[in-house]
PDB file of C-alpha atoms in Angstrom:
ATOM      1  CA  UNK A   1       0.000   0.000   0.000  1.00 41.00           C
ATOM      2  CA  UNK A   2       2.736   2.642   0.984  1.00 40.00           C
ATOM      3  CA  UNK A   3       4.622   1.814  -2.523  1.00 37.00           C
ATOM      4  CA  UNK A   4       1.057   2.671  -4.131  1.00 32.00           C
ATOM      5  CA  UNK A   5       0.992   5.703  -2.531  1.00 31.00           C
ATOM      6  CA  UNK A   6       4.401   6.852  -3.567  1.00 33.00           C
ATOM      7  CA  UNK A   7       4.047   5.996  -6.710  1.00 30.00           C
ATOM      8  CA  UNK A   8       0.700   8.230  -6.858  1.00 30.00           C
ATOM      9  CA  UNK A   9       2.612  11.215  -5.301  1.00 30.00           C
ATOM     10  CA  UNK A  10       5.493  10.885  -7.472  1.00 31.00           C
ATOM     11  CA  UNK A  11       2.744  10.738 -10.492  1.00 30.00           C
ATOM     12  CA  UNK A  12       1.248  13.706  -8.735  1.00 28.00           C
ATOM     13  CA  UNK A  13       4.439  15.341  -8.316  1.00 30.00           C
ATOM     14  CA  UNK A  14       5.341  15.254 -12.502  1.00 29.00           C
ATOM     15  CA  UNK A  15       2.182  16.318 -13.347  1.00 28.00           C
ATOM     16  CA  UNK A  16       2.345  18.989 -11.052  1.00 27.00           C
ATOM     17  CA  UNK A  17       5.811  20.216 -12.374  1.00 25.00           C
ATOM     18  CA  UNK A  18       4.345  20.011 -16.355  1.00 26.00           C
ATOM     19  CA  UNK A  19       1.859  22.516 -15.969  1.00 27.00           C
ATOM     20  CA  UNK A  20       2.763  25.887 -16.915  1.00 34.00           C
ATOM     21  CA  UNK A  21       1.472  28.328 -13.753  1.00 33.00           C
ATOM     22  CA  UNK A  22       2.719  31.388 -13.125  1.00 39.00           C
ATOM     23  CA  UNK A  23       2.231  34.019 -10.108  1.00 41.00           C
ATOM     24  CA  UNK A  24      -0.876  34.976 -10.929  1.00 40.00           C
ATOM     25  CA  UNK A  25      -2.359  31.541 -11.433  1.00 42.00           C
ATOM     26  CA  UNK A  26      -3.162  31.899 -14.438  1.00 44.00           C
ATOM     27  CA  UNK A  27      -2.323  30.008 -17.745  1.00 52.00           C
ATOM     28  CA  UNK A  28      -0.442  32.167 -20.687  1.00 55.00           C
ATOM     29  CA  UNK A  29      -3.832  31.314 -23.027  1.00 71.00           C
ATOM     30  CA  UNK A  30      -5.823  32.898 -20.103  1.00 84.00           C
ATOM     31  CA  UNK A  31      -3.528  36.006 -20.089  1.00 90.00           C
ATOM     32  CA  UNK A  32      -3.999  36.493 -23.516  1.00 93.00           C
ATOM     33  CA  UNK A  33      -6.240  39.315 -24.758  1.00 96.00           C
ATOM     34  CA  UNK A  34      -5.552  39.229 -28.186  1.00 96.00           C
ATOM     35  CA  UNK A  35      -5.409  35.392 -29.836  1.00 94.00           C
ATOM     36  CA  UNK A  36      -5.053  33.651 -33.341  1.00 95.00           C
ATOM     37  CA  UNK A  37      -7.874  35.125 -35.873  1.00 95.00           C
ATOM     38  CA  UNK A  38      -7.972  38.888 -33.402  1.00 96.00           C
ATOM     39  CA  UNK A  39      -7.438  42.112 -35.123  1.00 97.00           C
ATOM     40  CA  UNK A  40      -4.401  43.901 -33.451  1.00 97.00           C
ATOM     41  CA  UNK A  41      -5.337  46.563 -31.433  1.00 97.00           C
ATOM     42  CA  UNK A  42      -4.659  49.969 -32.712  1.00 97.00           C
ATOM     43  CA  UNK A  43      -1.290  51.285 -31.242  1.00 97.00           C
ATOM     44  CA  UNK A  44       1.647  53.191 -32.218  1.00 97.00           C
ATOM     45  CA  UNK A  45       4.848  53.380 -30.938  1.00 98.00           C
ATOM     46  CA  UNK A  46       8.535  54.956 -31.684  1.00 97.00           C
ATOM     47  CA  UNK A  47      11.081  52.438 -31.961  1.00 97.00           C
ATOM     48  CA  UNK A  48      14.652  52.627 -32.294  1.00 96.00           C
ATOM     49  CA  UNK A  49      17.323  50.793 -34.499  1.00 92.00           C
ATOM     50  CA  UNK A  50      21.150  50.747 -34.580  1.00 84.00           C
ATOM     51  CA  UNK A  51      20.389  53.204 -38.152  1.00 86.00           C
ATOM     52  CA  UNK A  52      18.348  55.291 -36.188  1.00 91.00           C
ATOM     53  CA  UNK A  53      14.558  55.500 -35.528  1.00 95.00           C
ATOM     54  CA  UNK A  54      10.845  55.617 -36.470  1.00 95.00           C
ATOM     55  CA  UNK A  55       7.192  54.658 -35.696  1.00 96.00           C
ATOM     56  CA  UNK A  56       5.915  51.627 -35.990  1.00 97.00           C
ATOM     57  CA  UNK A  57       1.665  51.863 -36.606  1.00 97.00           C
ATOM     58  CA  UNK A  58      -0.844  48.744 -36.639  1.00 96.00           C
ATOM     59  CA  UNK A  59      -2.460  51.511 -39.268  1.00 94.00           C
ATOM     60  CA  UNK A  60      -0.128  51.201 -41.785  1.00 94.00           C
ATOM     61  CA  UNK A  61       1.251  47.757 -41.654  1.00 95.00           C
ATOM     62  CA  UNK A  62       2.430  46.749 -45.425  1.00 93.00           C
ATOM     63  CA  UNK A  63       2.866  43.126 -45.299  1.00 94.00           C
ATOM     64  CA  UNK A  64       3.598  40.005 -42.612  1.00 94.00           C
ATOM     65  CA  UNK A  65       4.673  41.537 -39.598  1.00 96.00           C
ATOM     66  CA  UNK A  66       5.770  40.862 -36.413  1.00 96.00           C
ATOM     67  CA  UNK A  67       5.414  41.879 -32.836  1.00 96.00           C
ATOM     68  CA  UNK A  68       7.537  40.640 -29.573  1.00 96.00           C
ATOM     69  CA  UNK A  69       6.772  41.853 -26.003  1.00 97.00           C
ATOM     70  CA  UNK A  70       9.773  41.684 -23.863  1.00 96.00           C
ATOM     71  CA  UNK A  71      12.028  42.668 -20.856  1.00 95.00           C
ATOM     72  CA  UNK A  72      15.622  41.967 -20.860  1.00 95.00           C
ATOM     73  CA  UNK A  73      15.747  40.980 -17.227  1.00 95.00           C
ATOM     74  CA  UNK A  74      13.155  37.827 -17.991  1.00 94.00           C
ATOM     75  CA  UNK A  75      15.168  34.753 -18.555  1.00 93.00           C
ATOM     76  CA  UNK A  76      12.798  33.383 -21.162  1.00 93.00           C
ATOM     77  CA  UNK A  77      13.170  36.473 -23.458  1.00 94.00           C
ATOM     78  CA  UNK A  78      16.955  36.424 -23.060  1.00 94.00           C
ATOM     79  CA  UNK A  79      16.435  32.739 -24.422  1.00 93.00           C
ATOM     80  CA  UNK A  80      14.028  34.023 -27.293  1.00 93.00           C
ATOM     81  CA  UNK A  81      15.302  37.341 -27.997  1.00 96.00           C
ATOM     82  CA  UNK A  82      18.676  36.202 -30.280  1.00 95.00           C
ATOM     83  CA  UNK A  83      16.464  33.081 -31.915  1.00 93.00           C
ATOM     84  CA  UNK A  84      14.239  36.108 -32.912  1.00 95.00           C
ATOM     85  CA  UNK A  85      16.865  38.340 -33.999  1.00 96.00           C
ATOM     86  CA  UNK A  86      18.002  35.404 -36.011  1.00 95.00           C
ATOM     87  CA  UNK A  87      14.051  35.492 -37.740  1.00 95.00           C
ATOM     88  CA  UNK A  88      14.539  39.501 -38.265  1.00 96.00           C
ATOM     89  CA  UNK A  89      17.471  38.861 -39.930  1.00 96.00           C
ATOM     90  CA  UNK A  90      16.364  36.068 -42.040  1.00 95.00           C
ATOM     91  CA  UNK A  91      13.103  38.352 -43.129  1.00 95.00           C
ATOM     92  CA  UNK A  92      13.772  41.792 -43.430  1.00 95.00           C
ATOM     93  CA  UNK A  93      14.254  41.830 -46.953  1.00 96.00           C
ATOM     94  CA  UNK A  94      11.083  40.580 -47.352  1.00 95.00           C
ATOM     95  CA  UNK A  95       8.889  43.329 -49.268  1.00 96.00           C
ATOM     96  CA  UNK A  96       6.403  45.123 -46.481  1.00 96.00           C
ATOM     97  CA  UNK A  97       7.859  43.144 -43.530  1.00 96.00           C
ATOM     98  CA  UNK A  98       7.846  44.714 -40.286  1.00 96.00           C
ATOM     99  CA  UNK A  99       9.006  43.309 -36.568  1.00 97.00           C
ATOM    100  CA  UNK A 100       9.285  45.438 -33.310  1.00 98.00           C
ATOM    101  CA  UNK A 101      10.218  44.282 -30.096  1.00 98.00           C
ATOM    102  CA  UNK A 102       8.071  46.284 -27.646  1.00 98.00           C
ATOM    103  CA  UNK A 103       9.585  46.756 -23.983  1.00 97.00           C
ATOM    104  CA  UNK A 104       7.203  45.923 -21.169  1.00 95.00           C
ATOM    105  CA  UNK A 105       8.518  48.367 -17.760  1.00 96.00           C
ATOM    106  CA  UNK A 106      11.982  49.214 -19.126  1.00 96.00           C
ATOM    107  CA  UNK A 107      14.381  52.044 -19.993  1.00 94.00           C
ATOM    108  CA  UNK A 108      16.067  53.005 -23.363  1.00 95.00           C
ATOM    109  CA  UNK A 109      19.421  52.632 -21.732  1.00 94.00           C
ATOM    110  CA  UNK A 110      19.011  49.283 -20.556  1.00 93.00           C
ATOM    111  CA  UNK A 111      17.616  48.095 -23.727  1.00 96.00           C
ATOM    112  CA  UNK A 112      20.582  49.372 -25.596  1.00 95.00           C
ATOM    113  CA  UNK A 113      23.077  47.948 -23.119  1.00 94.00           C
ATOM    114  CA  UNK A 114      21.619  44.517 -23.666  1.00 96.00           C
ATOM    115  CA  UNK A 115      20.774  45.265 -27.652  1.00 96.00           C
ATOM    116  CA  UNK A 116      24.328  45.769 -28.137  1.00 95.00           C
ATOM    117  CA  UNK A 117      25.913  43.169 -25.910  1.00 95.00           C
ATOM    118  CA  UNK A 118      23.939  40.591 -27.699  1.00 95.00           C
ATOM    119  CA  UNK A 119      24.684  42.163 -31.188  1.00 96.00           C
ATOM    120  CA  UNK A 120      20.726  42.319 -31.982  1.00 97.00           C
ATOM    121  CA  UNK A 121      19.569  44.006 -35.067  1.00 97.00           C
ATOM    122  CA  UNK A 122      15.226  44.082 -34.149  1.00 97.00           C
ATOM    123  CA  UNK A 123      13.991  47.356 -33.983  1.00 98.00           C
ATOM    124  CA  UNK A 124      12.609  48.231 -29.843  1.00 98.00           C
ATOM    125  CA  UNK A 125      10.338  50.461 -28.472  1.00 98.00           C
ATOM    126  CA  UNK A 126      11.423  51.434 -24.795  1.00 97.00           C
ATOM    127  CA  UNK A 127       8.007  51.442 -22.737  1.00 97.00           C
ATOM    128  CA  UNK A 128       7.726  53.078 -19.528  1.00 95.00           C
ATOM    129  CA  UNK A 129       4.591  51.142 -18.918  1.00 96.00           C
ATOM    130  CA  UNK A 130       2.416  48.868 -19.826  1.00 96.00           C
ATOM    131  CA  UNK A 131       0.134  50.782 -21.767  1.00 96.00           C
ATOM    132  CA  UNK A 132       0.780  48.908 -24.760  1.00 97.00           C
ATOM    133  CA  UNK A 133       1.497  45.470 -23.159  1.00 97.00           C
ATOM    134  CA  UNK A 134      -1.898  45.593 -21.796  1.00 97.00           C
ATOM    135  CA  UNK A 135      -3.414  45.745 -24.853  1.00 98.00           C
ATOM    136  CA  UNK A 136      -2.413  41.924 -25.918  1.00 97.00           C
ATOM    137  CA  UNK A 137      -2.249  40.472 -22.735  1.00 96.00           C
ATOM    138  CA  UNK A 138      -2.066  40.572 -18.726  1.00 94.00           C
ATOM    139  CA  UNK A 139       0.770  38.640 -18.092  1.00 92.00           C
ATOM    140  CA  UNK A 140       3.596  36.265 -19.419  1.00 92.00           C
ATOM    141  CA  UNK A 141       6.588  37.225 -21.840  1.00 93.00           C
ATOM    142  CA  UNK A 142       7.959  36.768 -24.204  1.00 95.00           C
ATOM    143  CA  UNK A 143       5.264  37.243 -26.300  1.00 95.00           C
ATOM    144  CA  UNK A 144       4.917  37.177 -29.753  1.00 95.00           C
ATOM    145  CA  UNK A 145       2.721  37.763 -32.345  1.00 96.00           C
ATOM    146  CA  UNK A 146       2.737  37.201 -36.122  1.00 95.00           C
ATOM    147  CA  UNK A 147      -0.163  39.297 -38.305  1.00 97.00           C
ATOM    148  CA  UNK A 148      -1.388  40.200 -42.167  1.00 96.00           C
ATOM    149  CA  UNK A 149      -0.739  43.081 -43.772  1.00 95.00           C
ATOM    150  CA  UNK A 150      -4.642  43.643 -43.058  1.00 96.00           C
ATOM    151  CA  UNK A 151      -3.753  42.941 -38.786  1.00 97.00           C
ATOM    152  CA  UNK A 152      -4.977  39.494 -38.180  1.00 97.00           C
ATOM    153  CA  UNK A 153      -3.002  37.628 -36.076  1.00 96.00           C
ATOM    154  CA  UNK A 154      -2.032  34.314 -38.220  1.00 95.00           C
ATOM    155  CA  UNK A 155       0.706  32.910 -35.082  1.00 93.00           C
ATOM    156  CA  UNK A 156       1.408  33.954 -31.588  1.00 92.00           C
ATOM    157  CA  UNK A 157       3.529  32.331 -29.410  1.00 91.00           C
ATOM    158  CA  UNK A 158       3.904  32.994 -25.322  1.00 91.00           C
ATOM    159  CA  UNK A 159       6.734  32.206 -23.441  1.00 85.00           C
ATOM    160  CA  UNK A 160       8.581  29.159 -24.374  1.00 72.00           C
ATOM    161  CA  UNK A 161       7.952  28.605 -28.165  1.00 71.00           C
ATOM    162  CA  UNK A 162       9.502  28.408 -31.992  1.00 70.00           C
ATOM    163  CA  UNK A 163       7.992  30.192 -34.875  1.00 72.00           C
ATOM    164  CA  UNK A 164       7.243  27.477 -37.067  1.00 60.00           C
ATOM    165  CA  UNK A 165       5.555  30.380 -39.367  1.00 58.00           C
TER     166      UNK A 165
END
C-alpha cells in the first residue's frame, strides 16, 4: 500500500511540475487578450534601431509583420530574444515586412546595453509602462505575435515557443 501511494505522489508530483502556472495563477492562453484570428489593437509606438529610428503603426502595416513583447531581465526572453533576432534577420528583406520588439517596464538605456551586448539588429520600443502590453495580454513574456498586412493575427507564441511560421 505505501509503494502505491508513492508511486501516486510521485505521479502527482510530474504532473504537477508540467503545468505551466505562473504568479498569478493563471495560464499564458488565459492572459492572452488578443489570440489567433484577433485584429491587433490599434497602437503606435517609436522604436529605435542601430540606423536610427521611427514609428511603428498597426495603421499602416504593409505586409507580414511581427510583434515581440519583452524585458531583458526575464530569462525566457533572453532565451528568445537572439532566436528572434536570427528570424529579423532572415526576413527583413522581405517586401512590407515589419518586426518590433516592444519593452514591457523598461528604460532606453538598458535596452541598448543589452541590444548591443547581444549584437541584436530588431527594432525596440522602450516602454515606460504597460500601456501597450496591456493591450495583448495581462501577463507572461515573451510574447509574440505574427499578423497580415490587413492585422490578423495568423501565429502567436507565449513564453517558451519556436515560430514554425
Amino acid at each position: 500500500m505505501k509503494s502505491l501511494f508513492r508511486v501516486l505522489l510521485m505521479a502527482l508530483m510530474f504532473v504537477g511540475c508540467t503545468i505551466d502556472t505562473h504568479e498569478d495563477g493563471l495560464d499564458p492562453d488565459e492572459s492572452s487578450l488578443v489570440r489567433v484570428g484577433d485584429r491587433l489593437p490599434s497602437f503606435s509606438v517609436d522604436y529605435l534601431t542601430s540606423d536610427g529610428s521611427g514609428v511603428f503603426s498597426t495603421g499602416r502595416l504593409t505586409g507580414r509583420t511581427v510583434i515581440v513583447f519583452f524585458h531583458t531581465s526575464c530569462s525566457d526572453c533572453q532565451r528568445e530574444l537572439p532566436e528572434l533576432n536570427d528570424y529579423y534577420l532572415r526576413h527583413r528583406s522581405e517586401p512590407g515586412f515589419q518586426m518590433v520588439a516592444i519593452a514591457r517596464e523598461e528604460s532606453q538605456e538598458s535596452i541598448a546595453a543589452f541590444w548591443q551586448e547581444k549584437q541584436l539588429s530588431i527594432p525596440y520600443s522602450p516602454q515606460a509602462d504597460r500601456r501597450i502590453f496591456n493591450l495583448f495580454a495581462t501577463q507572461t513574456i515573451p510574447r509574440v505575435y505574427i499578423c497580415s498586412s490587413e492585422g490578423i493575427v495568423q501565429w502567436m507564441g507565449v513564453e517558451n515557443f519556436t515560430i514554425d511560421y
